[in-house]
Amino acid sequence: MEYCAILKKLREERVSRKISLYVLANHIGLTAQQLSAIERGLTPLKMSCFLSICEYFSISPSRFLEETPSESAISLAKKLEQLQARDYLLIANLITLMSLPTNAL
């Protein structure tokens, strides 16, 4: 997962819980300005700070590291469900060919 996506999820969690920058920052030992800079990606998020935020929210850090499927991935999955067995074999063969070194073809 991209670093920016983690920061976005952290901010979304804070906002969805209606917790102000000031309240969360004060709880984890930062100023509201410092936390704002972290959420905007201007200041690196230290692991200790990340874990303190997770503890404050009473959620596992892994929640912020999980990928959520994009709309295109969901659309592709729905299309794949409609394929027949022979189509799966063709796709598997294509993937195998694509993974071979170019000099092997």
XYZ file of C-alpha atoms in Angstrom:
105
model
C 0.000 0.000 0.000
C 1.226 3.461 -0.792
C 2.288 5.771 2.006
C -0.146 8.486 0.862
C -3.030 6.010 1.002
C -2.183 5.183 4.621
C -2.160 8.875 5.518
C -5.491 9.335 3.753
C -7.019 6.434 5.694
C -5.710 7.841 8.972
C -7.293 11.202 8.239
C -10.558 9.605 7.101
C -10.702 7.604 10.329
C -10.156 10.728 12.415
C -12.743 12.739 10.495
C -15.340 9.932 10.486
C -15.051 9.752 14.279
C -15.411 13.547 14.464
C -12.094 13.900 16.281
C -10.343 17.221 15.818
C -6.688 17.535 14.899
C -6.151 19.226 18.239
C -7.688 16.404 20.326
C -5.832 13.594 18.546
C -2.561 15.513 18.406
C -2.764 16.312 22.109
C -3.389 12.634 22.927
C -0.337 11.428 20.973
C 1.974 14.235 22.107
C 2.014 16.442 19.009
C 0.660 19.844 18.109
C -2.290 20.155 15.748
C 0.075 21.744 13.211
C 2.445 18.754 13.392
C -0.387 16.264 12.948
C -1.803 18.282 10.066
C 1.596 18.229 8.353
C 1.755 14.451 8.819
C -1.728 13.941 7.367
C -0.806 16.077 4.347
C 2.424 14.134 3.808
C 4.680 17.106 4.562
C 6.209 15.479 7.647
C 7.068 11.769 7.873
C 4.839 9.637 10.064
C 6.989 7.944 12.701
C 6.080 4.383 13.636
C 5.600 5.339 17.288
C 3.125 8.032 16.251
C 1.317 5.631 13.906
C 0.982 3.061 16.686
C -0.244 5.714 19.135
C -2.942 6.764 16.666
C -4.013 3.136 16.207
C -4.140 2.694 19.964
C -6.233 5.852 20.336
C -8.702 4.527 17.744
C -8.555 1.020 19.327
C -7.886 -0.564 15.947
C -5.170 -2.770 14.527
C -2.422 -1.102 12.472
C -3.077 -3.693 9.756
C -6.409 -1.997 9.035
C -4.520 0.903 7.501
C -2.242 -1.370 5.497
C -4.963 -3.407 3.796
C -5.669 -2.715 0.174
C -9.230 -1.945 -0.773
C -10.228 -3.042 -4.254
C -10.619 -0.293 -6.793
C -13.716 0.016 -8.964
C -11.750 -1.310 -11.941
C -10.630 -4.363 -9.938
C -14.211 -5.057 -8.870
C -15.402 -4.675 -12.457
C -12.685 -7.048 -13.666
C -13.608 -9.608 -10.999
C -17.246 -9.526 -12.110
C -16.197 -10.081 -15.720
C -13.914 -12.957 -14.703
C -16.840 -14.648 -12.966
C -18.576 -14.876 -16.361
C -15.694 -16.700 -18.066
C -15.858 -20.353 -18.952
C -13.194 -22.948 -18.068
C -11.529 -22.787 -21.486
C -11.179 -19.021 -21.122
C -9.349 -19.489 -17.806
C -6.933 -21.872 -19.509
C -6.261 -19.367 -22.284
C -5.602 -16.610 -19.733
C -3.324 -18.881 -17.675
C -1.332 -19.767 -20.808
C -1.047 -16.093 -21.741
C 0.221 -15.185 -18.268
C 2.742 -18.013 -18.441
C 4.001 -16.780 -21.803
C 4.242 -13.208 -20.530
C 6.336 -14.311 -17.553
C 8.897 -16.126 -19.684
C 12.175 -14.335 -20.524
C 11.980 -12.752 -23.971
C 14.775 -14.942 -25.329
C 12.768 -18.078 -24.417
C 10.028 -17.233 -26.934
